[in-house]
RNA sequence: GGGCGUUUAGCUCAGUUGGCUAGAGCAUCUCGUUUACACCGAGAGGGUCGGGGGUUCGAGUCCCUCAACGCCCA
């Protein structure tokens, strides 16, 4: 190794070079690895596995910075830490991305490729993005145990999924049922509610007449229903009317009156109009509505046109008497509200659609048509029958699939469900009992409310990318087939209930004739197979059973993450050591989807909660308060921030903005690739393929560049200037340590006795004690912003601006030098450790350099420093070193210094000009200030000529006062009287304001009676202020006289 | 529709249980290259704490109400 020369240290930290080198050193040194055999107490965090859909964004950078900061502190505190890394297969999101790519690049659909080939393609995509994601996490500095990296679709996780599914199936907590789903006819899959968006389009509102069968005298021959989707009438199974039209109209009216009270003037007219219309309607329609209600109660039936099917007239609250004719057609299999009506009224549900969006055989002559074709034909046919009453133009809300941008069809499909009642309750109890705490506490409510609904969890997804459901099914045509098949299956499994679990699902259609007509089986046999029984699976297929094609909801595997990654269901040493994990750090949008499900699955599978603390961090928005996303163009790549500012600055910036609020704003800038000028992103320029730099006027490309011409331009980075503060802080720390190393030549370690400590040494020890205690407590409580603020303030304005400055004088004195060196090495050592969790790279780099000059450090007890800072012992200073008296003493010095500097500035005295000054104060104060008096020279180029009660103001002087002192700067030959008068007048005004405020308070008898202690304090500060005022007034008078 | 959050200096945010002249960083202005750092140092200016009402001796802080913005659930 070449000899280390502090003079060679550059004045900037070369983070780009250091980050990779240091990370490799940590990783190859095994510092990230959790040891299941360790004697140390475990501390475990599982990463919220990022989706392999794409690259990481700034939200991930925040999330992982917080986890890494915590795990690094715990590692230094002596815990056996494990941060478990991995990625999520993210079912539909990933499959959709790959399918879209396939369509764009090759014009193919997944059906052209087939299941096997498509899944292979997605695996390739996954490999590519996983590598990129893990690379990004490492660049951030994440100290995960990378050898343990898991993927929610890998063998270990798959085994856990299969065991869980089998267990729940066996307990009958998994069952098969029908459910109305959002069907994407293009992708031929269900999409979740949050992947559906509503689009307002121009459409029509058709009014049809349905004939009444055998109307009684006085009853209408037709009822009128209205719809925006005529084709669905082929699947109608009822028409509903309101059971209490009278009361329903009353309620609407009273709601309108409530609204009227709250309305602004402009709205009032509209609401009043609505009320009048309602009253008129009531007058005209109520008898008819009541008649319809009576007809429904009497069991009157209607003839569904075109299909010639008898359908009932039913009573249900879904019908709105205030709208249209007051009747609503019910299509249970193709409308969510109608589906609910059908469940309430026990109506049949007729599915009229094939998976590709065409109409099925239920629709007779319409079979095979697309929805659009069917709509046209249905309207024409009804019109021909003179059953079309009228058509209105109207704006309608059309649900669309976010993935394929095609209309969503509500569709009744077979789905697997997890029964949630018991499972949810266990997860509710865990939080109510305090086994799991959620920080900030306000998020508990959403968690509990969501679980409290105990809605069954539909877990099947009609996708190819995911955990295929391990169930084999066969339909039995008759009752006679059932028993022999069950017996055959049991025999094949060797009557082993740990291999196969069987469920019998009877057909919900009990009428054998109807079953035959609709080609429905008598019952279905479902066999769930445990993992590792491939031969049995083949044998089942030999019996004619077919494997379920659907895969599981992504959250099913995510729910197992804390234990599946540790090897469950195997009772591995890792599981024994690291489960339950300690803390989960995530963002609020997945509290119910993920956190709640992990709790209940952890309890079900392991009998213990998966973690005892959950911390929910804020979400990052751009300067406009919008969430960042690639599709908006305001997304920031953490790697761009790292390239410009360094990983430590990114991390410090992230932690610094992590307050208890819900959202934090981070204004976004473009950075010109030519001149490095950065300027604000606007809603306009963030969507352009190329942007012109306002600095150098050259054009650069953005993420939207598509044309060859645009792509040839240099690409501009998207960054945020908010990281500049953090970058500057990194630089400050780097240079403070550079100064230290330049002055530690000849360092020798040896203990310092307590009596030899100077005032500033004791002050530094006191500060270090407070700061280390505060930072520890803040981080334990997830108060990241408070921790970074404390560290920033301490490192910059206390350690650098005062302590290091004061040490300079002591370094110049040979006799004081060795002592000063030891104190500097010790305090820097301590500061680096406190900063390490947030700023790991620079602290490690400085640590390693420091060790070359002073490998042994400490003031009372000298020890050899740990080889790496990453597992050095976390500072735990003796609380006895916290010394308020010393800190107050120091504050006196700082106050005097601040006044001196202000005089220099207001009098415009150059730094090189030495000034003389005196301080008038009590003898006690003088004793306190005395030892620090020499430092006025270095810090303000000012010489203290007199200190104590007898100090007097020179003839021409500037005067400042504090509560404890009067400061006179001798300005003979220097003074700008005008400036001084102005300054004194301002000071006088301030004091007068302060005095009158205090006087008012003390004149308030109730206050003095209620808070005597506080009143006493104010009384004291009032007399001080009055004495200050006297001094200032006196000076002002003298100065004014000289004008 | 229900729930949650936010509104404090030009910008981004702190502000503990109500209490003395409401703080920080960035930006602005003035001065300054004293060899760790100009990604620096010293200083200054800048706030009717979203509007209205209430409780209180006293409100940025507690309560009510209105407004704007954001998020989650239906």
mmCIF file with all atom_site columns, N, CA and C in Angstrom, chain A residues 283-317:
data_model
loop_
_atom_site.group_PDB
_atom_site.id
_atom_site.type_symbol
_atom_site.label_atom_id
_atom_site.label_alt_id
_atom_site.label_comp_id
_atom_site.label_asym_id
_atom_site.label_entity_id
_atom_site.label_seq_id
_atom_site.pdbx_PDB_ins_code
_atom_site.Cartn_x
_atom_site.Cartn_y
_atom_site.Cartn_z
_atom_site.occupancy
_atom_site.B_iso_or_equiv
_atom_site.pdbx_formal_charge
_atom_site.auth_seq_id
_atom_site.auth_comp_id
_atom_site.auth_asym_id
_atom_site.auth_atom_id
_atom_site.pdbx_PDB_model_num
ATOM 1   N N  . UNK A 1 283 ? -96.658  14.760  -7.936  1.00 0.00 ? 283 UNK A N  1
ATOM 2   C CA . UNK A 1 283 ? -98.061  14.972  -8.264  1.00 0.00 ? 283 UNK A CA 1
ATOM 3   C C  . UNK A 1 283 ? -98.499  14.045  -9.394  1.00 0.00 ? 283 UNK A C  1
ATOM 4   N N  . UNK A 1 284 ? -97.684  14.038  -10.460 1.00 0.00 ? 284 UNK A N  1
ATOM 5   C CA . UNK A 1 284 ? -98.082  13.336  -11.680 1.00 0.00 ? 284 UNK A CA 1
ATOM 6   C C  . UNK A 1 284 ? -97.872  11.823  -11.590 1.00 0.00 ? 284 UNK A C  1
ATOM 7   N N  . UNK A 1 285 ? -96.774  11.420  -10.940 1.00 0.00 ? 285 UNK A N  1
ATOM 8   C CA . UNK A 1 285 ? -96.338  10.038  -11.078 1.00 0.00 ? 285 UNK A CA 1
ATOM 9   C C  . UNK A 1 285 ? -96.674  9.116   -9.918  1.00 0.00 ? 285 UNK A C  1
ATOM 10  N N  . UNK A 1 286 ? -96.825  9.687   -8.729  1.00 0.00 ? 286 UNK A N  1
ATOM 11  C CA . UNK A 1 286 ? -96.902  8.821   -7.560  1.00 0.00 ? 286 UNK A CA 1
ATOM 12  C C  . UNK A 1 286 ? -97.945  7.714   -7.674  1.00 0.00 ? 286 UNK A C  1
ATOM 13  N N  . UNK A 1 287 ? -99.146  8.023   -8.123  1.00 0.00 ? 287 UNK A N  1
ATOM 14  C CA . UNK A 1 287 ? -100.140 6.936   -8.239  1.00 0.00 ? 287 UNK A CA 1
ATOM 15  C C  . UNK A 1 287 ? -99.655  5.806   -9.151  1.00 0.00 ? 287 UNK A C  1
ATOM 16  N N  . UNK A 1 288 ? -99.003  6.185   -10.259 1.00 0.00 ? 288 UNK A N  1
ATOM 17  C CA . UNK A 1 288 ? -98.517  5.153   -11.183 1.00 0.00 ? 288 UNK A CA 1
ATOM 18  C C  . UNK A 1 288 ? -97.440  4.297   -10.533 1.00 0.00 ? 288 UNK A C  1
ATOM 19  N N  . UNK A 1 289 ? -96.545  4.970   -9.802  1.00 0.00 ? 289 UNK A N  1
ATOM 20  C CA . UNK A 1 289 ? -95.453  4.237   -9.156  1.00 0.00 ? 289 UNK A CA 1
ATOM 21  C C  . UNK A 1 289 ? -96.007  3.270   -8.113  1.00 0.00 ? 289 UNK A C  1
ATOM 22  N N  . UNK A 1 290 ? -97.035  3.736   -7.398  1.00 0.00 ? 290 UNK A N  1
ATOM 23  C CA . UNK A 1 290 ? -97.620  2.872   -6.369  1.00 0.00 ? 290 UNK A CA 1
ATOM 24  C C  . UNK A 1 290 ? -98.355  1.709   -7.004  1.00 0.00 ? 290 UNK A C  1
ATOM 25  N N  . UNK A 1 291 ? -98.949  1.987   -8.147  1.00 0.00 ? 291 UNK A N  1
ATOM 26  C CA . UNK A 1 291 ? -99.639  0.911   -8.869  1.00 0.00 ? 291 UNK A CA 1
ATOM 27  C C  . UNK A 1 291 ? -98.628  -0.162  -9.298  1.00 0.00 ? 291 UNK A C  1
ATOM 28  N N  . UNK A 1 292 ? -97.472  0.293   -9.844  1.00 0.00 ? 292 UNK A N  1
ATOM 29  C CA . UNK A 1 292 ? -96.432  -0.651  -10.255 1.00 0.00 ? 292 UNK A CA 1
ATOM 30  C C  . UNK A 1 292 ? -95.956  -1.472  -9.066  1.00 0.00 ? 292 UNK A C  1
ATOM 31  N N  . UNK A 1 293 ? -95.788  -0.784  -7.933  1.00 0.00 ? 293 UNK A N  1
ATOM 32  C CA . UNK A 1 293 ? -95.361  -1.481  -6.724  1.00 0.00 ? 293 UNK A CA 1
ATOM 33  C C  . UNK A 1 293 ? -96.362  -2.590  -6.368  1.00 0.00 ? 293 UNK A C  1
ATOM 34  N N  . UNK A 1 294 ? -97.635  -2.244  -6.457  1.00 0.00 ? 294 UNK A N  1
ATOM 35  C CA . UNK A 1 294 ? -98.674  -3.229  -6.132  1.00 0.00 ? 294 UNK A CA 1
ATOM 36  C C  . UNK A 1 294 ? -98.669  -4.390  -7.113  1.00 0.00 ? 294 UNK A C  1
ATOM 37  N N  . UNK A 1 295 ? -98.419  -4.060  -8.382  1.00 0.00 ? 295 UNK A N  1
ATOM 38  C CA . UNK A 1 295 ? -98.355  -5.119  -9.391  1.00 0.00 ? 295 UNK A CA 1
ATOM 39  C C  . UNK A 1 295 ? -97.205  -6.071  -9.087  1.00 0.00 ? 295 UNK A C  1
ATOM 40  N N  . UNK A 1 296 ? -96.057  -5.491  -8.655  1.00 0.00 ? 296 UNK A N  1
ATOM 41  C CA . UNK A 1 296 ? -94.906  -6.311  -8.318  1.00 0.00 ? 296 UNK A CA 1
ATOM 42  C C  . UNK A 1 296 ? -95.235  -7.219  -7.141  1.00 0.00 ? 296 UNK A C  1
ATOM 43  N N  . UNK A 1 297 ? -95.888  -6.623  -6.113  1.00 0.00 ? 297 UNK A N  1
ATOM 44  C CA . UNK A 1 297 ? -96.237  -7.411  -4.931  1.00 0.00 ? 297 UNK A CA 1
ATOM 45  C C  . UNK A 1 297 ? -97.199  -8.526  -5.290  1.00 0.00 ? 297 UNK A C  1
ATOM 46  N N  . UNK A 1 298 ? -98.019  -8.256  -6.276  1.00 0.00 ? 298 UNK A N  1
ATOM 47  C CA . UNK A 1 298 ? -99.033  -9.220  -6.694  1.00 0.00 ? 298 UNK A CA 1
ATOM 48  C C  . UNK A 1 298 ? -98.455  -10.292 -7.616  1.00 0.00 ? 298 UNK A C  1
ATOM 49  N N  . UNK A 1 299 ? -97.146  -10.193 -7.913  1.00 0.00 ? 299 UNK A N  1
ATOM 50  C CA . UNK A 1 299 ? -96.486  -11.227 -8.717  1.00 0.00 ? 299 UNK A CA 1
ATOM 51  C C  . UNK A 1 299 ? -96.714  -11.098 -10.209 1.00 0.00 ? 299 UNK A C  1
ATOM 52  N N  . UNK A 1 300 ? -97.017  -9.889  -10.665 1.00 0.00 ? 300 UNK A N  1
ATOM 53  C CA . UNK A 1 300 ? -97.217  -9.700  -12.096 1.00 0.00 ? 300 UNK A CA 1
ATOM 54  C C  . UNK A 1 300 ? -95.923  -9.959  -12.848 1.00 0.00 ? 300 UNK A C  1
ATOM 55  N N  . UNK A 1 301 ? -96.019  -10.557 -14.025 1.00 0.00 ? 301 UNK A N  1
ATOM 56  C CA . UNK A 1 301 ? -94.826  -10.842 -14.817 1.00 0.00 ? 301 UNK A CA 1
ATOM 57  C C  . UNK A 1 301 ? -94.831  -10.034 -16.102 1.00 0.00 ? 301 UNK A C  1
ATOM 58  N N  . UNK A 1 302 ? -93.627  -9.879  -16.660 1.00 0.00 ? 302 UNK A N  1
ATOM 59  C CA . UNK A 1 302 ? -93.481  -9.164  -17.930 1.00 0.00 ? 302 UNK A CA 1
ATOM 60  C C  . UNK A 1 302 ? -92.945  -10.132 -18.959 1.00 0.00 ? 302 UNK A C  1
ATOM 61  N N  . UNK A 1 303 ? -93.158  -9.782  -20.214 1.00 0.00 ? 303 UNK A N  1
ATOM 62  C CA . UNK A 1 303 ? -92.599  -10.587 -21.285 1.00 0.00 ? 303 UNK A CA 1
ATOM 63  C C  . UNK A 1 303 ? -91.379  -9.845  -21.817 1.00 0.00 ? 303 UNK A C  1
ATOM 64  N N  . UNK A 1 304 ? -90.199  -10.464 -21.664 1.00 0.00 ? 304 UNK A N  1
ATOM 65  C CA . UNK A 1 304 ? -88.996  -9.828  -22.183 1.00 0.00 ? 304 UNK A CA 1
ATOM 66  C C  . UNK A 1 304 ? -89.002  -9.953  -23.691 1.00 0.00 ? 304 UNK A C  1
ATOM 67  N N  . UNK A 1 305 ? -89.077  -8.825  -24.385 1.00 0.00 ? 305 UNK A N  1
ATOM 68  C CA . UNK A 1 305 ? -89.151  -8.882  -25.845 1.00 0.00 ? 305 UNK A CA 1
ATOM 69  C C  . UNK A 1 305 ? -87.900  -9.548  -26.421 1.00 0.00 ? 305 UNK A C  1
ATOM 70  N N  . UNK A 1 306 ? -87.983  -9.960  -27.644 1.00 0.00 ? 306 UNK A N  1
ATOM 71  C CA . UNK A 1 306 ? -86.907  -10.598 -28.405 1.00 0.00 ? 306 UNK A CA 1
ATOM 72  C C  . UNK A 1 306 ? -86.551  -11.979 -27.861 1.00 0.00 ? 306 UNK A C  1
ATOM 73  N N  . UNK A 1 307 ? -86.414  -12.100 -26.535 1.00 0.00 ? 307 UNK A N  1
ATOM 74  C CA . UNK A 1 307 ? -86.062  -13.389 -25.964 1.00 0.00 ? 307 UNK A CA 1
ATOM 75  C C  . UNK A 1 307 ? -87.316  -14.195 -25.632 1.00 0.00 ? 307 UNK A C  1
ATOM 76  N N  . UNK A 1 308 ? -88.481  -13.471 -25.572 1.00 0.00 ? 308 UNK A N  1
ATOM 77  C CA . UNK A 1 308 ? -89.726  -14.120 -25.176 1.00 0.00 ? 308 UNK A CA 1
ATOM 78  C C  . UNK A 1 308 ? -89.574  -14.926 -23.898 1.00 0.00 ? 308 UNK A C  1
ATOM 79  N N  . UNK A 1 309 ? -89.007  -14.249 -22.920 1.00 0.00 ? 309 UNK A N  1
ATOM 80  C CA . UNK A 1 309 ? -88.800  -14.892 -21.614 1.00 0.00 ? 309 UNK A CA 1
ATOM 81  C C  . UNK A 1 309 ? -89.661  -14.156 -20.610 1.00 0.00 ? 309 UNK A C  1
ATOM 82  N N  . UNK A 1 310 ? -90.337  -14.921 -19.758 1.00 0.00 ? 310 UNK A N  1
ATOM 83  C CA . UNK A 1 310 ? -91.123  -14.290 -18.685 1.00 0.00 ? 310 UNK A CA 1
ATOM 84  C C  . UNK A 1 310 ? -90.176  -13.834 -17.602 1.00 0.00 ? 310 UNK A C  1
ATOM 85  N N  . UNK A 1 311 ? -90.292  -12.569 -17.245 1.00 0.00 ? 311 UNK A N  1
ATOM 86  C CA . UNK A 1 311 ? -89.459  -12.084 -16.141 1.00 0.00 ? 311 UNK A CA 1
ATOM 87  C C  . UNK A 1 311 ? -90.354  -11.393 -15.134 1.00 0.00 ? 311 UNK A C  1
ATOM 88  N N  . UNK A 1 312 ? -90.001  -11.466 -13.842 1.00 0.00 ? 312 UNK A N  1
ATOM 89  C CA . UNK A 1 312 ? -90.868  -10.884 -12.811 1.00 0.00 ? 312 UNK A CA 1
ATOM 90  C C  . UNK A 1 312 ? -90.682  -9.385  -12.673 1.00 0.00 ? 312 UNK A C  1
ATOM 91  N N  . UNK A 1 313 ? -91.708  -8.763  -12.153 1.00 0.00 ? 313 UNK A N  1
ATOM 92  C CA . UNK A 1 313 ? -91.611  -7.382  -11.712 1.00 0.00 ? 313 UNK A CA 1
ATOM 93  C C  . UNK A 1 313 ? -91.336  -7.478  -10.210 1.00 0.00 ? 313 UNK A C  1
ATOM 94  N N  . UNK A 1 314 ? -90.221  -6.893  -9.764  1.00 0.00 ? 314 UNK A N  1
ATOM 95  C CA . UNK A 1 314 ? -89.864  -7.050  -8.345  1.00 0.00 ? 314 UNK A CA 1
ATOM 96  C C  . UNK A 1 314 ? -89.740  -5.688  -7.677  1.00 0.00 ? 314 UNK A C  1
ATOM 97  N N  . UNK A 1 315 ? -89.754  -5.721  -6.333  1.00 0.00 ? 315 UNK A N  1
ATOM 98  C CA . UNK A 1 315 ? -89.543  -4.496  -5.568  1.00 0.00 ? 315 UNK A CA 1
ATOM 99  C C  . UNK A 1 315 ? -88.120  -4.454  -5.047  1.00 0.00 ? 315 UNK A C  1
ATOM 100 N N  . UNK A 1 316 ? -87.441  -3.362  -5.330  1.00 0.00 ? 316 UNK A N  1
ATOM 101 C CA . UNK A 1 316 ? -86.093  -3.220  -4.774  1.00 0.00 ? 316 UNK A CA 1
ATOM 102 C C  . UNK A 1 316 ? -85.738  -1.743  -4.706  1.00 0.00 ? 316 UNK A C  1
ATOM 103 N N  . UNK A 1 317 ? -84.941  -1.386  -3.708  1.00 0.00 ? 317 UNK A N  1
ATOM 104 C CA . UNK A 1 317 ? -84.613  0.033   -3.492  1.00 0.00 ? 317 UNK A CA 1
ATOM 105 C C  . UNK A 1 317 ? -83.680  0.600   -4.567  1.00 0.00 ? 317 UNK A C  1
#
